[in-house]
């Protein structure tokens, strides 16, 4: 166990000191030798409304400082089981979105070549498209658990095919998704037409609106999702705006009536047992997050994703 990377403990260095990495894990230049890696994508030039998600990775890392290694609820002990590190940020070109998309997919091709599972800190949701391109190149079309207030299936935004409101549509068109194994949870708000979510249903996606989640545990839903996902590869993409703004105000495109944080945790924990090949937590925008709580929710959900990865041991 001692030759596994461990988060720096709070009794070895005060929580407000030490490395500013995710969970104060060791920093590494490459994914070589890692089972899982945290990766920042400081991109927000695909944002349509309030910017700021470029600062998300840094703030998520900062707020992750208090996360301890052992999951008291699920008994997961990820650092007993997996070699994990923070491999830093993707060096995007902040003046050029299409170039940034290619930089991101090349970066993830390299990460995936080491057999490493990427867990990404966003960054706006545009970045999920190039990550999925790399993931599908390695694993084939994936099942998708997509938590979001928005379906992100616009055909274009301001005439552009690639933006933070289009990644799921492009991913489906490019054959990156196994469309019978896609679920979108938390969709809500106002639309351009009554048919806004019908494109998803026409593709075979399962759509679970926020209203269908209100006032209830999502454990039964996740039992159905596990059935839907089967044994195939699964990717989890969690837009922090899927949560209600009471829990996560620090994001660019806020919608009322969202999921609770316990529901968000039920969703991620409900993915345990699936063949999860990657995950991301997107759209944390620190300028609207003065308490840091939005970033803390994001850091916590990323930790929960780590805890459900294949191969993680659960203590008795
Ligand atoms: Mn989104
Ligand atoms: Mn959203």
Coordinates of C-alpha atoms and ligand atoms in Angstrom, one line a residue, residues 125 148-150 152 239 241 253 283, ligand 2:
X125 CA -18.9 21.6 -21.2
X148 CA -27.1 18.6 -16.4
X149 CA -29.9 21.2 -16.4
X150 CA -29.4 21.3 -20.1
X152 CA -26.5 20.2 -24.6
X239 CA -22.4 19.5 -15.4
X241 CA -25.6 23.2 -13.1
X253 CA -26.0 29.1 -16.8
X283 CA -18.9 24.3 -15.6
Ligands
LIG2 MN1 -25.8 22.9 -18.1

